[in-house]
Every structure is written in structure tokens, then in C-alpha cells.
Tab-separated table of C-alpha atoms and ligand atoms in Angstrom:
chain	number	residue	atom	x	y	z
M	17	MET	CA	-10.540	4.235	23.882
M	18	ARG	CA	-11.330	7.657	25.287
M	19	LEU	CA	-10.023	10.463	23.114
M	20	SER	CA	-9.102	12.402	26.261
M	21	ARG	CA	-6.766	9.592	27.309
M	22	SER	CA	-5.352	8.897	23.877
M	23	PHE	CA	-2.858	10.983	21.945
M	24	VAL	CA	-4.430	12.390	18.803
M	25	PRO	CA	-2.958	15.851	18.255
M	26	ILE	CA	-5.444	17.372	15.790
M	27	LEU	CA	-4.269	20.439	13.867
M	28	ARG	CA	-6.900	23.056	13.064
M	29	GLU	CA	-4.699	24.827	10.508
M	30	VAL	CA	-3.718	23.267	7.212
M	31	PRO	CA	0.064	22.769	7.468
M	32	ARG	CA	1.910	24.857	4.899
M	33	GLU	CA	4.591	22.301	4.083
M	34	ALA	CA	2.059	19.760	2.779
M	35	GLU	CA	1.358	19.809	-0.968
M	36	ILE	CA	-1.007	16.886	-1.455
M	37	VAL	CA	-4.243	16.056	0.292
M	38	SER	CA	-3.101	12.848	1.986
M	39	HIS	CA	-0.108	14.591	3.552
M	40	LYS	CA	-2.300	17.476	4.725
M	41	LEU	CA	-4.897	15.141	6.208
M	42	MET	CA	-2.340	12.879	7.892
M	43	LEU	CA	-0.781	15.890	9.618
M	44	ARG	CA	-4.142	17.428	10.522
M	45	ALA	CA	-5.488	14.161	11.910
M	46	GLY	CA	-2.389	13.755	14.088
M	47	MET	CA	-1.238	10.560	12.372
M	48	ILE	CA	2.407	11.400	11.705
M	49	ARG	CA	5.076	13.895	12.676
M	50	GLN	CA	8.004	14.775	10.419
M	51	GLN	CA	11.343	14.422	12.246
M	52	SER	CA	13.598	15.383	9.355
M	53	ALA	CA	13.261	15.361	5.565
M	54	GLY	CA	11.440	12.172	4.585
M	55	ILE	CA	11.617	10.699	8.111
M	56	TYR	CA	8.480	10.388	10.236
M	57	SER	CA	7.259	9.353	13.644
M	58	TRP	CA	4.011	7.417	13.609
M	59	LEU	CA	1.519	8.704	16.169
M	60	PRO	CA	-1.189	6.381	17.570
M	61	LEU	CA	-3.823	6.896	14.879
M	62	GLY	CA	-1.322	6.570	12.028
M	63	LEU	CA	0.290	3.551	13.637
M	64	ARG	CA	-3.040	1.748	13.968
M	65	VAL	CA	-3.694	2.153	10.233
M	66	LEU	CA	-0.168	1.053	9.370
M	67	ARG	CA	-0.572	-2.057	11.528
M	68	ARG	CA	-3.873	-2.970	9.862
M	69	ILE	CA	-2.316	-2.611	6.422
M	70	GLU	CA	0.624	-4.771	7.504
M	71	GLU	CA	-1.805	-7.403	8.736
M	72	ILE	CA	-3.663	-7.614	5.411
M	73	VAL	CA	-0.338	-7.840	3.581
M	74	ARG	CA	0.813	-10.586	5.951
M	75	GLN	CA	-2.404	-12.598	5.624
M	76	GLU	CA	-2.261	-12.565	1.833
M	77	GLN	CA	1.460	-13.390	1.759
M	78	ASP	CA	0.850	-16.322	4.114
M	79	ARG	CA	-2.148	-17.452	2.089
M	80	SER	CA	0.006	-17.598	-1.042
M	81	GLY	CA	2.565	-19.788	0.746
M	82	ALA	CA	5.249	-17.185	1.492
M	83	ILE	CA	6.996	-17.526	4.870
M	84	GLU	CA	7.697	-14.620	7.201
M	85	ILE	CA	11.171	-13.896	8.565
M	86	LEU	CA	12.771	-10.690	9.839
M	87	MET	CA	16.078	-9.440	8.507
M	88	PRO	CA	17.941	-6.475	10.034
M	89	THR	CA	17.914	-2.916	8.708
M	90	ILE	CA	21.712	-2.721	8.852
M	91	GLN	CA	23.696	-4.732	6.310
M	92	SER	CA	27.371	-5.227	5.553
M	93	ALA	CA	28.890	-3.579	2.508
M	94	ASP	CA	30.786	-6.788	1.742
M	95	LEU	CA	27.565	-8.635	0.990
M	96	TRP	CA	26.681	-5.986	-1.579
M	97	ARG	CA	30.156	-6.156	-3.085
M	98	GLU	CA	29.467	-9.815	-3.899
M	99	SER	CA	26.588	-8.895	-6.200
M	100	GLY	CA	28.378	-5.828	-7.561
M	101	ARG	CA	25.619	-3.516	-6.342
M	102	TYR	CA	27.604	-1.718	-3.617
M	103	GLU	CA	29.111	0.732	-6.097
M	104	ALA	CA	26.221	0.582	-8.565
M	105	TYR	CA	23.522	1.627	-6.087
M	106	GLY	CA	24.866	5.183	-5.903
M	107	LYS	CA	23.843	8.028	-3.659
M	108	GLU	CA	20.479	6.600	-2.653
M	109	MET	CA	22.265	4.197	-0.339
M	110	LEU	CA	22.969	5.434	3.166
M	111	ARG	CA	26.532	4.276	3.857
M	112	ILE	CA	27.784	4.143	7.423
M	113	THR	CA	31.139	3.345	9.039
M	114	ASP	CA	31.138	1.594	12.422
M	115	ARG	CA	33.716	2.033	15.236
M	116	HIS	CA	35.955	-0.627	13.675
M	117	GLU	CA	35.987	1.317	10.416
M	118	ARG	CA	33.844	-1.397	8.830
M	119	GLU	CA	31.542	-0.301	6.056
M	120	ILE	CA	27.905	-0.992	6.699
M	121	LEU	CA	24.716	0.403	5.243
M	122	TYR	CA	21.056	0.955	6.057
M	123	GLY	CA	19.332	-1.487	3.697
M	124	PRO	CA	17.386	-0.041	0.758
M	125	THR	CA	16.288	-3.608	-0.188
M	126	ASN	CA	17.386	-7.152	0.754
M	127	GLU	CA	18.161	-9.264	-2.332
M	128	GLU	CA	21.764	-9.867	-1.239
M	129	MET	CA	20.976	-10.660	2.386
M	130	VAL	CA	18.213	-13.126	1.604
M	131	THR	CA	20.412	-14.803	-1.025
M	132	ASP	CA	23.054	-15.206	1.680
M	133	ILE	CA	20.507	-16.852	3.997
M	134	PHE	CA	19.365	-19.116	1.190
M	135	ARG	CA	22.858	-20.282	0.175
M	136	THR	CA	23.686	-21.102	3.795
M	137	TYR	CA	20.807	-23.528	4.289
M	138	VAL	CA	19.311	-24.689	1.013
M	139	LYS	CA	21.210	-27.106	-1.206
M	140	SER	CA	18.581	-29.246	-2.874
M	141	TYR	CA	15.604	-28.860	-5.177
M	142	ARG	CA	13.625	-30.810	-2.565
M	143	ASP	CA	13.454	-27.651	-0.424
M	144	LEU	CA	11.957	-25.647	-3.293
M	145	PRO	CA	9.901	-23.682	-4.060
M	146	LEU	CA	10.662	-21.238	-1.268
M	147	ASN	CA	9.447	-17.698	-0.745
M	148	LEU	CA	10.732	-15.719	2.252
M	149	TYR	CA	9.334	-12.314	3.128
M	150	HIS	CA	9.638	-9.691	5.810
M	151	LEU	CA	8.158	-6.359	6.816
M	152	GLN	CA	11.040	-4.063	7.638
M	153	TRP	CA	12.045	-0.406	7.438
M	154	LYS	CA	14.180	0.629	4.516
M	155	PHE	CA	16.221	3.718	3.848
M	156	ARG	CA	16.711	5.357	0.471
M	157	ASP	CA	18.299	8.761	0.346
M	158	GLU	CA	15.773	9.982	-2.236
M	159	VAL	CA	16.780	13.185	-4.063
M	160	ARG	CA	13.307	14.555	-3.524
M	161	PRO	CA	11.574	13.082	-0.495
M	162	ARG	CA	8.117	14.596	-0.618
M	163	PHE	CA	4.404	14.187	-0.118
M	164	GLY	CA	4.880	12.924	3.426
M	165	VAL	CA	5.085	9.156	3.776
M	166	MET	CA	4.270	8.762	0.086
M	167	ARG	CA	7.922	9.191	-0.831
M	168	GLY	CA	9.878	8.980	2.385
M	169	ARG	CA	13.566	8.360	2.916
M	170	GLU	CA	12.817	5.922	5.721
M	171	PHE	CA	9.784	3.803	4.805
M	172	LEU	CA	8.252	0.441	5.551
M	173	MET	CA	8.414	-2.259	2.898
M	174	LYS	CA	7.089	-5.769	2.619
M	175	ASP	CA	9.674	-7.521	0.531
M	176	ALA	CA	9.385	-11.144	-0.540
M	177	TYR	CA	11.990	-13.225	-2.352
M	178	SER	CA	11.265	-16.407	-4.290
M	179	PHE	CA	13.656	-19.276	-5.036
M	180	ASP	CA	13.009	-21.930	-7.690
M	181	LEU	CA	14.903	-24.595	-9.562
M	182	ASP	CA	13.937	-23.571	-13.069
M	183	GLU	CA	12.438	-20.698	-14.938
M	184	ALA	CA	8.991	-22.256	-15.347
M	185	SER	CA	8.516	-22.694	-11.592
M	186	ALA	CA	9.981	-19.222	-10.989
M	187	ARG	CA	7.250	-17.835	-13.243
M	188	THR	CA	4.664	-19.634	-11.141
M	189	ALA	CA	6.227	-18.022	-8.052
M	190	TYR	CA	5.896	-14.661	-9.802
M	191	ASN	CA	2.278	-15.428	-10.618
M	192	ARG	CA	1.556	-16.336	-6.987
M	193	MET	CA	2.720	-12.912	-5.861
M	194	PHE	CA	0.873	-11.250	-8.742
M	195	VAL	CA	-2.413	-12.809	-7.636
M	196	ALA	CA	-1.697	-12.242	-3.918
M	197	TYR	CA	-1.128	-8.554	-4.723
M	198	LEU	CA	-4.457	-8.238	-6.542
M	199	ARG	CA	-6.167	-9.580	-3.424
M	200	THR	CA	-4.091	-7.500	-1.008
M	201	PHE	CA	-4.900	-4.148	-2.606
M	202	ALA	CA	-8.557	-5.001	-3.212
M	203	ARG	CA	-8.950	-5.788	0.488
M	204	MET	CA	-7.777	-2.247	1.226
M	205	GLY	CA	-10.507	-0.845	-1.000
M	206	LEU	CA	-8.063	-0.005	-3.797
M	207	LYS	CA	-8.199	-0.666	-7.513
M	208	ALA	CA	-4.576	-1.499	-8.232
M	209	ILE	CA	-3.701	-2.103	-11.883
M	210	PRO	CA	-0.677	-4.234	-12.757
M	211	MET	CA	1.373	-2.391	-15.374
M	212	ARG	CA	4.462	-3.394	-17.288
M	213	ALA	CA	7.333	-1.573	-15.659
M	214	ASP	CA	11.007	-0.768	-15.792
M	215	THR	CA	13.240	-2.751	-13.417
M	216	GLY	CA	15.779	-0.056	-12.421
M	217	PRO	CA	18.432	-1.026	-9.864
M	218	ILE	CA	16.721	-4.330	-8.940
M	219	GLY	CA	17.244	-5.784	-12.431
M	220	GLY	CA	15.648	-8.493	-14.551
M	221	ASP	CA	13.400	-8.272	-17.562
M	222	LEU	CA	9.947	-9.187	-16.244
M	223	SER	CA	8.321	-6.705	-13.933
M	224	HIS	CA	4.953	-5.226	-13.016
M	225	GLU	CA	4.147	-2.193	-10.968
M	226	PHE	CA	0.798	-2.158	-9.161
M	227	ILE	CA	-0.619	1.294	-9.701
M	228	ILE	CA	-3.622	3.077	-8.282
M	229	LEU	CA	-4.885	5.991	-10.309
M	230	ALA	CA	-4.674	9.364	-8.540
M	231	GLU	CA	-4.155	12.883	-9.837
M	232	THR	CA	-1.368	13.442	-7.357
M	233	GLY	CA	0.468	10.253	-8.369
M	234	GLU	CA	4.106	10.571	-9.324
M	235	SER	CA	3.971	8.134	-12.234
M	236	GLU	CA	2.514	8.783	-15.648
M	237	VAL	CA	0.561	5.701	-16.713
M	238	PHE	CA	-1.454	4.385	-19.651
M	239	CYS	CA	-4.015	1.602	-19.654
M	240	HIS	CA	-7.230	0.170	-21.012
M	241	ARG	CA	-10.372	1.302	-19.210
M	242	ALA	CA	-11.460	-2.330	-18.708
M	243	TYR	CA	-8.951	-2.601	-15.835
M	244	LEU	CA	-11.147	-0.359	-13.728
M	245	ASP	CA	-13.918	-2.984	-13.578
M	246	MET	CA	-12.127	-6.296	-13.195
M	247	ASP	CA	-12.982	-8.902	-10.565
M	248	THR	CA	-10.500	-9.716	-7.818
M	249	PRO	CA	-9.336	-13.346	-7.513
M	250	PRO	CA	-11.287	-15.025	-4.676
M	251	ALA	CA	-10.029	-16.088	-1.235
M	252	THR	CA	-10.418	-19.670	-2.380
M	253	THR	CA	-7.673	-19.237	-5.003
M	254	ASP	CA	-5.489	-22.346	-5.084
M	255	PHE	CA	-1.904	-21.086	-5.005
M	256	GLN	CA	-0.631	-24.573	-5.872
M	257	ASP	CA	-2.523	-24.639	-9.148
M	258	ALA	CA	0.017	-23.240	-11.613
M	259	ALA	CA	-2.341	-23.349	-14.594
M	260	ALA	CA	-5.119	-21.491	-12.784
M	261	LEU	CA	-2.659	-18.852	-11.568
M	262	GLN	CA	-1.365	-18.403	-15.106
M	263	ALA	CA	-4.912	-18.015	-16.381
M	264	THR	CA	-5.575	-15.252	-13.841
M	265	VAL	CA	-2.332	-13.469	-14.696
M	266	ASP	CA	-3.113	-13.804	-18.415
M	267	ARG	CA	-6.500	-12.235	-17.853
M	268	TRP	CA	-4.930	-9.348	-15.922
M	269	THR	CA	-2.228	-8.759	-18.517
M	270	ALA	CA	-4.300	-9.268	-21.668
M	271	ARG	CA	-4.897	-5.576	-22.219
M	272	TYR	CA	-2.621	-2.606	-22.476
M	273	ALA	CA	-1.249	-1.230	-19.193
M	274	ALA	CA	2.175	0.389	-18.907
M	275	THR	CA	4.085	3.017	-16.981
M	276	SER	CA	5.691	5.862	-18.958
M	277	GLU	CA	9.113	4.113	-19.059
M	278	MET	CA	7.540	1.146	-20.875
M	279	HIS	CA	4.938	3.087	-22.816
M	280	ASP	CA	4.398	2.172	-26.462
M	281	ALA	CA	2.340	4.882	-28.101
M	282	VAL	CA	1.513	2.661	-31.083
M	283	GLY	CA	0.155	-0.193	-28.933
M	284	PHE	CA	-1.818	2.271	-26.826
M	285	GLY	CA	-3.173	3.939	-29.982
M	286	GLU	CA	-4.785	0.660	-31.019
M	287	ILE	CA	-7.238	0.934	-28.109
M	288	ALA	CA	-10.542	2.649	-28.952
M	289	ALA	CA	-10.239	6.288	-27.902
M	290	ALA	CA	-13.063	5.991	-25.364
M	291	ASP	CA	-11.221	3.160	-23.613
M	292	GLN	CA	-7.834	4.867	-23.410
M	293	VAL	CA	-6.914	5.910	-19.907
M	294	SER	CA	-3.943	8.231	-19.709
M	295	ALA	CA	-3.549	9.264	-16.105
M	296	ARG	CA	-1.278	9.666	-13.140
M	297	GLY	CA	-0.800	6.894	-10.640
M	298	ILE	CA	0.753	5.840	-7.348
M	299	GLU	CA	2.988	2.770	-7.311
M	300	VAL	CA	1.934	0.706	-4.299
M	301	GLY	CA	3.696	-2.515	-5.252
M	302	HIS	CA	6.366	-3.731	-7.632
M	303	ILE	CA	7.315	-7.287	-8.553
M	304	PHE	CA	10.395	-8.553	-10.386
M	305	PHE	CA	11.718	-11.741	-11.948
M	306	PHE	CA	15.484	-11.564	-12.399
M	307	GLY	CA	16.588	-15.198	-12.737
M	308	THR	CA	20.157	-15.679	-11.562
M	309	LYS	CA	21.232	-12.037	-11.234
M	310	TYR	CA	22.064	-12.484	-7.530
M	311	SER	CA	22.337	-16.258	-7.190
M	312	ALA	CA	25.068	-16.602	-9.846
M	313	PRO	CA	27.609	-14.100	-8.420
M	314	MET	CA	26.759	-15.083	-4.836
M	315	GLY	CA	26.956	-18.841	-5.381
M	316	ALA	CA	23.384	-19.724	-4.390
M	317	ARG	CA	23.196	-23.121	-6.064
M	318	VAL	CA	20.957	-26.126	-5.610
M	319	ALA	CA	21.158	-29.734	-6.767
M	320	GLY	CA	18.444	-30.710	-9.255
M	321	PRO	CA	16.833	-34.193	-9.443
M	322	ASP	CA	19.705	-35.223	-11.740
M	323	GLY	CA	22.282	-34.255	-9.089
M	324	GLU	CA	23.585	-31.344	-11.190
M	325	MET	CA	24.139	-28.077	-9.305
M	326	ARG	CA	22.511	-24.978	-10.758
M	327	ASP	CA	22.039	-21.309	-9.881
M	328	VAL	CA	18.690	-20.794	-8.233
M	329	GLN	CA	16.065	-18.714	-10.092
M	330	MET	CA	14.877	-15.708	-8.128
M	331	GLY	CA	12.320	-12.930	-8.041
M	332	SER	CA	11.551	-10.169	-5.551
M	333	TYR	CA	8.249	-8.585	-4.661
M	334	GLY	CA	7.714	-5.291	-2.858
M	335	ILE	CA	4.770	-3.497	-1.273
M	336	GLY	CA	4.993	-0.148	0.518
M	337	PRO	CA	2.714	-0.282	3.610
M	338	SER	CA	3.718	3.212	4.790
M	339	ARG	CA	3.088	4.634	1.307
M	340	LEU	CA	-0.242	2.773	1.256
M	341	VAL	CA	-1.527	4.739	4.237
M	342	ALA	CA	-1.203	7.904	2.138
M	343	ALA	CA	-2.341	6.231	-1.088
M	344	ILE	CA	-5.571	5.024	0.530
M	345	ILE	CA	-6.289	8.572	1.695
M	346	GLU	CA	-5.625	9.928	-1.815
M	347	ALA	CA	-8.204	7.440	-3.079
M	348	SER	CA	-10.734	7.969	-0.300
M	349	HIS	CA	-11.427	11.415	1.165
M	350	ASP	CA	-13.693	14.443	0.748
M	351	GLU	CA	-13.463	18.127	1.703
M	352	ALA	CA	-14.172	17.294	5.336
M	353	GLY	CA	-11.435	14.705	5.749
M	354	ILE	CA	-10.444	11.081	5.443
M	355	ILE	CA	-12.932	8.294	4.630
M	356	TRP	CA	-11.304	5.081	5.844
M	357	PRO	CA	-12.307	1.820	4.183
M	358	ASP	CA	-13.621	-0.497	6.944
M	359	SER	CA	-10.679	-2.870	6.494
M	360	VAL	CA	-7.937	-0.410	7.474
M	361	ALA	CA	-9.705	2.152	9.683
M	362	PRO	CA	-7.832	2.985	12.918
M	363	TYR	CA	-11.088	2.382	14.870
M	364	ASP	CA	-14.487	1.196	13.624
M	365	VAL	CA	-16.582	3.781	15.430
M	366	ALA	CA	-16.329	7.401	16.550
M	367	LEU	CA	-18.559	7.793	19.590
M	368	LEU	CA	-19.467	11.435	20.127
M	369	ASN	CA	-20.694	12.559	23.506
M	370	LEU	CA	-22.302	15.911	22.682
M	371	ARG	CA	-22.585	16.956	26.329
M	372	PRO	CA	-19.738	15.582	28.413
M	373	GLY	CA	-20.401	16.181	32.087
M	374	ASP	CA	-24.105	15.422	31.700
M	375	PRO	CA	-24.641	12.249	33.753
M	376	ALA	CA	-27.123	10.798	31.243
M	377	THR	CA	-24.901	11.156	28.149
M	378	ASP	CA	-21.791	10.144	30.114
M	379	VAL	CA	-23.369	6.936	31.389
M	380	ALA	CA	-24.859	6.103	27.981
M	381	CYS	CA	-21.546	6.669	26.181
M	382	ASP	CA	-19.609	4.535	28.649
M	383	ARG	CA	-22.124	1.779	28.211
M	384	ILE	CA	-22.141	2.019	24.405
M	385	GLU	CA	-18.340	1.952	24.342
M	386	ARG	CA	-18.201	-1.132	26.557
M	387	GLU	CA	-20.914	-2.983	24.664
M	388	MET	CA	-19.518	-2.275	21.255
M	389	GLU	CA	-16.042	-3.332	22.347
M	390	ALA	CA	-17.512	-6.526	23.786
M	391	GLN	CA	-18.894	-7.179	20.306
M	392	GLY	CA	-15.454	-6.814	18.780
M	393	LEU	CA	-15.821	-3.268	17.458
M	394	SER	CA	-13.089	-0.753	18.230
M	395	VAL	CA	-14.323	2.609	19.469
M	396	LEU	CA	-12.764	6.050	19.739
M	397	HIS	CA	-14.898	7.805	22.318
M	398	ASP	CA	-14.835	11.604	22.055
M	399	ASP	CA	-15.410	12.486	25.707
M	400	ARG	CA	-13.603	15.844	25.520
M	401	ASP	CA	-15.244	19.054	26.609
M	402	ASP	CA	-15.674	20.599	23.173
M	403	ARG	CA	-18.456	22.163	21.096
M	404	PRO	CA	-20.628	19.697	19.094
M	405	GLY	CA	-19.570	21.429	15.868
M	406	ALA	CA	-15.898	20.867	16.636
M	407	LYS	CA	-16.591	17.227	17.485
M	408	PHE	CA	-18.403	16.636	14.192
M	409	ALA	CA	-15.530	18.261	12.314
M	410	THR	CA	-12.938	16.138	14.124
M	411	ALA	CA	-14.913	12.961	13.506
M	412	ASP	CA	-15.202	13.748	9.783
M	413	LEU	CA	-11.507	14.653	9.614
M	414	ILE	CA	-10.358	11.421	11.265
M	415	GLY	CA	-12.768	9.554	9.023
M	416	LEU	CA	-13.761	6.460	11.041
M	417	PRO	CA	-16.385	4.422	9.121
M	418	TRP	CA	-19.191	4.984	11.675
M	419	GLN	CA	-20.177	7.856	13.917
M	420	VAL	CA	-22.476	7.349	16.878
M	421	VAL	CA	-23.806	10.650	18.150
M	422	VAL	CA	-25.162	10.815	21.695
M	423	GLY	CA	-26.990	14.047	22.494
M	424	PRO	CA	-29.153	14.781	25.531
M	425	LYS	CA	-32.409	15.304	23.586
M	426	SER	CA	-32.590	12.062	21.633
M	427	LEU	CA	-31.086	10.176	24.531
M	428	ALA	CA	-34.062	11.227	26.649
M	429	GLU	CA	-36.118	9.204	24.158
M	430	GLY	CA	-33.668	6.307	24.345
M	431	LYS	CA	-32.239	7.059	20.920
M	432	VAL	CA	-28.880	7.836	19.329
M	433	GLU	CA	-27.881	8.913	15.849
M	434	LEU	CA	-25.795	6.741	13.571
M	435	LYS	CA	-23.893	8.169	10.615
M	436	ARG	CA	-21.996	6.332	7.925
M	437	ARG	CA	-18.949	8.484	7.132
M	438	ALA	CA	-18.620	7.345	3.502
M	439	THR	CA	-22.151	8.191	2.388
M	440	GLY	CA	-23.256	10.697	5.004
M	441	ALA	CA	-26.375	8.530	5.515
M	442	ARG	CA	-27.877	9.010	8.984
M	443	GLU	CA	-30.489	7.230	10.970
M	444	THR	CA	-31.863	7.574	14.469
M	445	LEU	CA	-32.227	4.304	16.281
M	446	PRO	CA	-32.883	2.865	19.725
M	447	LEU	CA	-29.807	2.399	21.881
M	448	GLU	CA	-30.333	-1.343	22.249
M	449	ASN	CA	-30.150	-1.968	18.502
M	450	LEU	CA	-26.890	-0.144	17.936
M	451	GLY	CA	-24.293	-2.909	18.111
M	452	GLU	CA	-26.345	-5.235	15.949
M	453	ARG	CA	-26.942	-2.472	13.427
M	454	LEU	CA	-23.233	-1.794	13.075
M	455	ARG	CA	-22.413	-5.448	12.730
M	456	ALA	CA	-25.022	-5.789	10.019
M	457	GLY	CA	-23.062	-3.271	7.951
M	458	ALA	CA	-24.202	-0.585	5.550
M	459	ILE	CA	-27.215	1.529	6.374
M	460	THR	CA	-29.748	2.659	3.823
M	461	PRO	CA	-28.527	5.826	2.119
M	462	ALA	CA	-30.231	9.072	3.157
W	14	LIG	C1	11.090	-5.603	-4.511
W	14	LIG	C2	11.177	-6.028	-3.096
W	14	LIG	C3	12.165	-3.325	-4.570
W	14	LIG	O1	12.872	-2.729	-3.791
W	14	LIG	N1	13.284	-5.341	-3.833
W	14	LIG	C4	12.612	-6.000	-2.731
W	14	LIG	C5	12.334	-4.824	-4.784
W	14	LIG	N2	11.185	-2.747	-5.277
W	14	LIG	S1	10.802	-1.185	-5.242
W	14	LIG	O2	9.859	-0.973	-6.289
W	14	LIG	O3	11.966	-0.380	-5.312
W	14	LIG	O4	10.099	-0.908	-3.874
W	14	LIG	C6	8.983	-1.682	-3.481
W	14	LIG	C7	7.852	-0.821	-2.973
W	14	LIG	O5	8.287	-0.026	-1.874
W	14	LIG	C8	7.591	1.202	-1.860
W	14	LIG	N3	8.556	2.319	-1.875
W	14	LIG	C9	8.450	3.427	-1.111
W	14	LIG	N4	7.526	3.802	-0.197
W	14	LIG	C10	7.691	4.998	0.402
W	14	LIG	N5	8.724	5.828	0.146
W	14	LIG	C11	9.686	5.495	-0.752
W	14	LIG	N6	10.715	6.311	-0.981
W	14	LIG	C12	9.549	4.247	-1.440
W	14	LIG	N7	10.299	3.600	-2.376
W	14	LIG	C13	9.664	2.445	-2.631
W	14	LIG	C14	6.706	1.237	-3.086
W	14	LIG	O6	5.393	0.829	-2.733
W	14	LIG	C15	7.343	0.198	-3.988
W	14	LIG	O7	6.433	-0.375	-4.880
């Protein structure tokens, strides 16, 4: 993709309204545009990152056995009256009246709607376990929307809902999501720590928040240092093996880790001082087990093997893909800009033509772009008529994993420069070897 033909409105000035680095960088890199408080348009670069995050989330949900559906953003108030949450949810819910004076709402979450779908179709234990998820926009009229897409009013959520016959299998469903979440965040280059958490308006008594440590995080968190070095469950994890899942969850919950609402100063004090981590964190996911809180009032019942009808056991599991875009930047940037992990970068390579208009660099850049794309790499080709210094600054700001610099002098010798954004390591190499070099991965540090 040629930068001149794309739409990447870079801001040279640091926007005044932005307080935290991810918000500043997202605005400067032309990723998002605020439309009103807590409501954003996603511009091409931001959208590409969001889509890649969604895809990782989807792959790991599918791998764990969850099934994708798509529920609407607009819901009927009557459904929420059935669970008793219509009044209870309070001012965070955006309530709307349609032309027939019917009360509807912009969904802040979907427990009621998915329970309605379930009760319509599923009547027997033979159809269980079941986990339905979707990726859909939510609206919460937050008192303090801030930090850009980190705490928006309109935001994207992946929300999954599990249905099981009894509590033991519901715990296995919870464990499946727990393990899927560990893999999901690790694939985005994040160290997410599962912490015991409060359940708020969703309810239930078993809940973990997945937290990444960051100074700008809104949550105050406490955990054992060992969590910073734990291994992620492998891709070969068997999500049907309840005992193995439990063992993984046990390992990841063996040590102290809690958000401030669940903090127990005495328990935390038992950790050796050097291993105590008291920090701020960003909640990127939150999982809940709440048994029959929705199924009982809404009549979602299934027949067990004995023919007896019983209320289905449920849990719900959220991830915030739009928040993750900002959270990843909080975790991975430097003074010059964003440093995208390979797995979520909007493009793999920034291709910098240092002298657009020069036939030699133009031809070489076109060829490099075509060849790299043929090899499956995505390229953002800076073909604009701009000073080299400005191009370097833009490339560092946007933060693509690789930069390929094509200048007239080295090109005359058949060479280009390759820079790894994360380490700053550079090497000069022959044009022909470029694609292979990139595919091979990391270059030796400078
Ligand atoms: C779980 C799924 C729920 O709503 N119901 C369905 C449960 N959980 S939650 O913790 O309230 O939200 C899940 C995740 O959504 C993200 N999130 C937000 N992202 C951006 N802006 C917001 N205002 C916002 N609120 C929640 C978080 O990642 C959270 O973990």
C-alpha cells in the first residue's frame, strides 16, 4: 500500500486532550478520531490493528471450542426486566425509546439476550456443553470516559457465554476460557496476569480479571513477582481434558494476585518483600461464573440424564479488543513512537523511498513492495515527497516491526538498509536477500 494513496493523517503536534501515551500516539499516528466523548472513528491504521486483535481473539476462542454468533447492539428493555437488571444497571445504560414508544437500549453486555437464545433452542443436556461468543460494539455511559479507546463509552467487546448442566462442568468451561485468555494475550505480546476480582453488575462469586501492568493503568493491583515469568499454555492444549485444564488454572492461581477490591493485605504480606508487586494495571479481560443468576429468572432449563429439568449453569467471559489496541501501545513504545508486536502490527514493513521521483529508487521500491507482498508480507510504502528525516520520524511513530530504507547511494551498490523497530538494529544487505531476511525473523542486534 502506498502511503500517498492511503489515509494516514499524521499529527506533528502532540494533541492537548490526550493524557496518556497510548492516546497521544494513537492520535498522532492517525489511528483514531474522537467524534464525541468516549466515541471514536477508527481510521485505516487503527482499524487494521483492531482487526488483527479480533482475529487472534477469534482463533483462540474457536480453538477452545467456543462458537461464534452475532447478536445485535440494540436490545429490548423487556428482556432485561426478566433478569431484574433493567432497573439495577443504572445510568451506565443508554436507554432509548423507539417510534412506538417501546423501550429499547444499546447493549452494555449480553447475558440476557444469549440466555433468551439458549432457552429457545436448547432443552437437553445432550446439547451441552455450549459456549457462544460474539464480537460486537457495546455502549456504557461511563461517568469518566477517558484515555481514548482505553475507557470509551462505545467500545468493542468479545463476550462469550457458557452453558453447562452442573457446576463441575461449568467450572471446566470457566477453565477453558481462562486458558484461552492466557494464550490470547500472550500472542499479542502481553503478560496478562489473572487476578481475583470483584463481579460488579455481572454477578456471581468466581471471577478473574486479566491485568497487564502499566503505570497508567486504572486499577490498583497486587501480585507475586513469579507471575511475570510464567510459561503460556501451548497451542496443543487439549480443551477437552478437564483435569489438565484444572492443573493449568491451579498453577496460574497458586500465588497471590488480586485487584484492590479483593485485596487482602495479610495474605499479600506473607509474600517475601522482594517478590511483592504492588502496581497499577489495565484490565484487558474479565471472566465470571455466576451459576443460575440469569437462567433461573429467565427459565433457561435443560433436562438432565435422569429426565429432571434444571436451571442451566452459566458463566460469561469478556475481552476488550478496542481497549487492547491502547493497552498494547502502553506496554510497547518508546520516545519516538509505537513499537508494534509482529502479531498485531497494521503492516509488517515500512518501505521508505528516500528520494521519490528518482527513477532508480522509485523502480526499486515498487519492485520491493511487489515482491514482499508476493511473499505474504504487508507493506506500507512511503512514496511521499518528504524529507528523509520526516520519513524516519513517521516510520518510528507508526511503529511497524521492520523498516526498509531505500536511498540512492546504497541502491547504486544494489543495497538497502533494514531496521528492526523494536531494537533499532540495522543492517545493510543486498536487495535480492531482503524478503528472505524478513521471513527469517529477528536480525542480529547492533
Ligand atoms: C463478560 C462478558 C462483562 O461485561 N459480560 C459479558 C461480562 N465484563 S466486563 O468486565 O464488564 O467487560 C469485559 C471487558 O470489556 C472491556 N471494557 C471496556 N473497554 C473499553 N472501554 C470501556 N469502557 C470498557 N468497559 C469494559 C474490558 O477489557 C473488560 O475486561
